[in-house]
Tab-separated table of C-alpha atoms in Angstrom:
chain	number	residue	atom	x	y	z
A	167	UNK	CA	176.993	66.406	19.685
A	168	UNK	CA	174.000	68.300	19.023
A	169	UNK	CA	171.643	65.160	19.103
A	170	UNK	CA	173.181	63.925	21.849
A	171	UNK	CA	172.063	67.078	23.859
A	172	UNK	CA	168.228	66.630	22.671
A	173	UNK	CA	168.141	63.076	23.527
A	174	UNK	CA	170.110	63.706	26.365
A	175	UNK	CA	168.061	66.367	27.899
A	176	UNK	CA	165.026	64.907	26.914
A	177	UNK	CA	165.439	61.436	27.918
A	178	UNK	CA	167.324	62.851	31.518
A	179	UNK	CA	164.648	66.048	32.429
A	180	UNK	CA	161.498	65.669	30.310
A	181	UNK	CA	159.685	63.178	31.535
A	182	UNK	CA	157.937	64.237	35.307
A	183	UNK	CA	155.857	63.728	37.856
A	184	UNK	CA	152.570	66.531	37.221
A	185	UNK	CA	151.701	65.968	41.335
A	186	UNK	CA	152.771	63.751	44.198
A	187	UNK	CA	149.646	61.458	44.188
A	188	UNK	CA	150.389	59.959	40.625
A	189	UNK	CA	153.467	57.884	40.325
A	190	UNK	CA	153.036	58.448	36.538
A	191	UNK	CA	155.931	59.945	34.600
A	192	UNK	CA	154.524	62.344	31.874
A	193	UNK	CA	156.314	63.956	28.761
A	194	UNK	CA	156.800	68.161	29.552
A	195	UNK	CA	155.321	68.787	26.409
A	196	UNK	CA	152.359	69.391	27.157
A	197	UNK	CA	151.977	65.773	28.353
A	198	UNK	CA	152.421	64.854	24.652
A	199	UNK	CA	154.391	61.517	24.607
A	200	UNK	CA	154.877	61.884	20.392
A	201	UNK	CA	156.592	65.125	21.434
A	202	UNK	CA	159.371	62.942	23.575
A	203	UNK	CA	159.739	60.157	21.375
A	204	UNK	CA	160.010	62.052	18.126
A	205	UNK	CA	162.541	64.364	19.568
A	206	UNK	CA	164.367	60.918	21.331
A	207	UNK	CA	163.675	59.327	17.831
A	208	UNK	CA	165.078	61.770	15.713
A	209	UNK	CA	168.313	62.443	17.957
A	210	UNK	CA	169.414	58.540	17.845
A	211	UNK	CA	168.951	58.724	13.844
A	212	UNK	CA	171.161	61.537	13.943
A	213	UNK	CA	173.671	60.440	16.431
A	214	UNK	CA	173.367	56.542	14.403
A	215	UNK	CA	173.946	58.545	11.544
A	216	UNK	CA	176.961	60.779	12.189
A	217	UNK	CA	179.007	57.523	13.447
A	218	UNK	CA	177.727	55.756	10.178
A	219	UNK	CA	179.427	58.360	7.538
A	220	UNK	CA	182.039	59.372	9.793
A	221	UNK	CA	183.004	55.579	9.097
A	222	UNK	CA	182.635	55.860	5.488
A	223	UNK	CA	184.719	59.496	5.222
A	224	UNK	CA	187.615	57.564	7.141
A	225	UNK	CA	187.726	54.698	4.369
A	226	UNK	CA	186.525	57.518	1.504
A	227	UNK	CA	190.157	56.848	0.273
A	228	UNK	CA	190.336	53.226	0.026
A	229	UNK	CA	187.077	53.151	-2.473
A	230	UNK	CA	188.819	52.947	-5.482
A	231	UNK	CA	185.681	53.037	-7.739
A	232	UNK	CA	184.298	56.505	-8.768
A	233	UNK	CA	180.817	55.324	-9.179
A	234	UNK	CA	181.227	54.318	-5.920
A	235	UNK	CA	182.362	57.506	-4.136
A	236	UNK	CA	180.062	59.059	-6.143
A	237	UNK	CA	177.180	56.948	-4.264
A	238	UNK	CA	178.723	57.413	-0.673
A	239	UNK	CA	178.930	61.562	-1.489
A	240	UNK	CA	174.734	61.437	-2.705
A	241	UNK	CA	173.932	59.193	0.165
A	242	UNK	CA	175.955	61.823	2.424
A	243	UNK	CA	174.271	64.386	0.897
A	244	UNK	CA	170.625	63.227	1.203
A	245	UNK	CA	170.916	61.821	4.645
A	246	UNK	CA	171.680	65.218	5.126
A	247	UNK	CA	168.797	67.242	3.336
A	248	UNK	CA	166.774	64.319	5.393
A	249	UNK	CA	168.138	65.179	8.855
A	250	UNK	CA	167.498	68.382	8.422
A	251	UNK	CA	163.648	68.395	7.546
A	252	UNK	CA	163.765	65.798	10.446
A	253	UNK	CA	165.432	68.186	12.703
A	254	UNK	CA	163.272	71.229	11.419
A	255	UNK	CA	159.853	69.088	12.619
A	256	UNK	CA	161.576	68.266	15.672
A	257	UNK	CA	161.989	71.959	16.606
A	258	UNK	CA	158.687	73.120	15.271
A	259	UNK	CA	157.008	70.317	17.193
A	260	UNK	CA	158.435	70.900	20.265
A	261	UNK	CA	158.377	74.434	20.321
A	262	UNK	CA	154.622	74.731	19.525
A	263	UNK	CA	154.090	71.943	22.195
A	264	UNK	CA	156.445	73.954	24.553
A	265	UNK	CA	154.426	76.963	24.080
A	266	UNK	CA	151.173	75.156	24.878
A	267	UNK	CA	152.453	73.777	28.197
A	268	UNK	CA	151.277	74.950	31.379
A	269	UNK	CA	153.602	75.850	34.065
A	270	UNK	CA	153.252	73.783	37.157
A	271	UNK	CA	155.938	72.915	39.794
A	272	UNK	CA	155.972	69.365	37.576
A	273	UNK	CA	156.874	71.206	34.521
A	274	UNK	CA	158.987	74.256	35.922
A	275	UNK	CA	161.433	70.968	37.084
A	276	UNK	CA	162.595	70.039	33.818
A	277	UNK	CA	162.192	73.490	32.460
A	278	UNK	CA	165.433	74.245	31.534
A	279	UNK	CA	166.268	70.949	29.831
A	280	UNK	CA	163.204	71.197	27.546
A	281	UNK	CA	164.400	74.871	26.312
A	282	UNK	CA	167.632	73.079	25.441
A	283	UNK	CA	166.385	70.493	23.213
A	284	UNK	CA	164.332	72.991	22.148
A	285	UNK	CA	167.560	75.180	21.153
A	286	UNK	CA	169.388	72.309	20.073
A	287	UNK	CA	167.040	71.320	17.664
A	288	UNK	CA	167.006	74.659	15.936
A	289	UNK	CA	171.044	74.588	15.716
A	290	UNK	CA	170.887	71.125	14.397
A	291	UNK	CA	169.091	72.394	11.434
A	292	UNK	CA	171.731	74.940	10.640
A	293	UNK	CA	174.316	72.145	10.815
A	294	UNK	CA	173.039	69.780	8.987
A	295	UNK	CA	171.718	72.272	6.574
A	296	UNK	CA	175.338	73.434	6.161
């Protein structure tokens, strides 16, 4: 749910109009499209992700092998050591990018929505962490 709110909120608020003149859409951080896309990137990993093994932990059961459970629980276990220094880049990135932003009427639009990804990001690390 988590990446769904980063991509969401991203995707939906982050991406502006800096003045009436240019009909160009910019990224709010700091006009730093690799800020957008990495956080859009890393939340439809995630999201890809979570549907992927909550597939395999519904047929966990069925796999009679051990050597193969054992594979699904390290592949579990790594995507989520993975997702988490993903998700701990995402919220460094943004949040240094956030911080170098200047506030214009563009920017104070989608405000709110890039403080939430920003959030989100940080909780996703204790989540997947955990």
């Amino acid at each position: 749910i988590f990446s769904i709110v980063v991509f969401g909120s991203i995707v939906n608020e982050c991406y502006v109009n800096m003045d009436s003149g240019d009909p160009e859409l910019y990224c709010i951080f700091n006009k730093n499209e690799s800020a957008c896309s990495y956080g859009i990137a890393v939340g439809i990993i995630a999201f890809f992700g979570c549907i992927f093994f909550f597939i395999v932990d519904l047929h966990f059961q069925q796999i009679s092998s051990v050597k193969d459970r054992k594979r699904a629980v390290l592949l579990d276990l790594g995507f989520s050591g993975f997702l988490s220094f993903l998700w701990f880049v995402a919220f460094c990135f943004l949040a240094n990018q956030w911080q170098r932003t200047t506030m214009s009427k563009g920017v104070l639009q989608g405000a709110d929505a890039a403080r939430a990804a920003i959030a989100f990001s940080f909780f996703s690390i204790i989540v997947w962490v955990s």
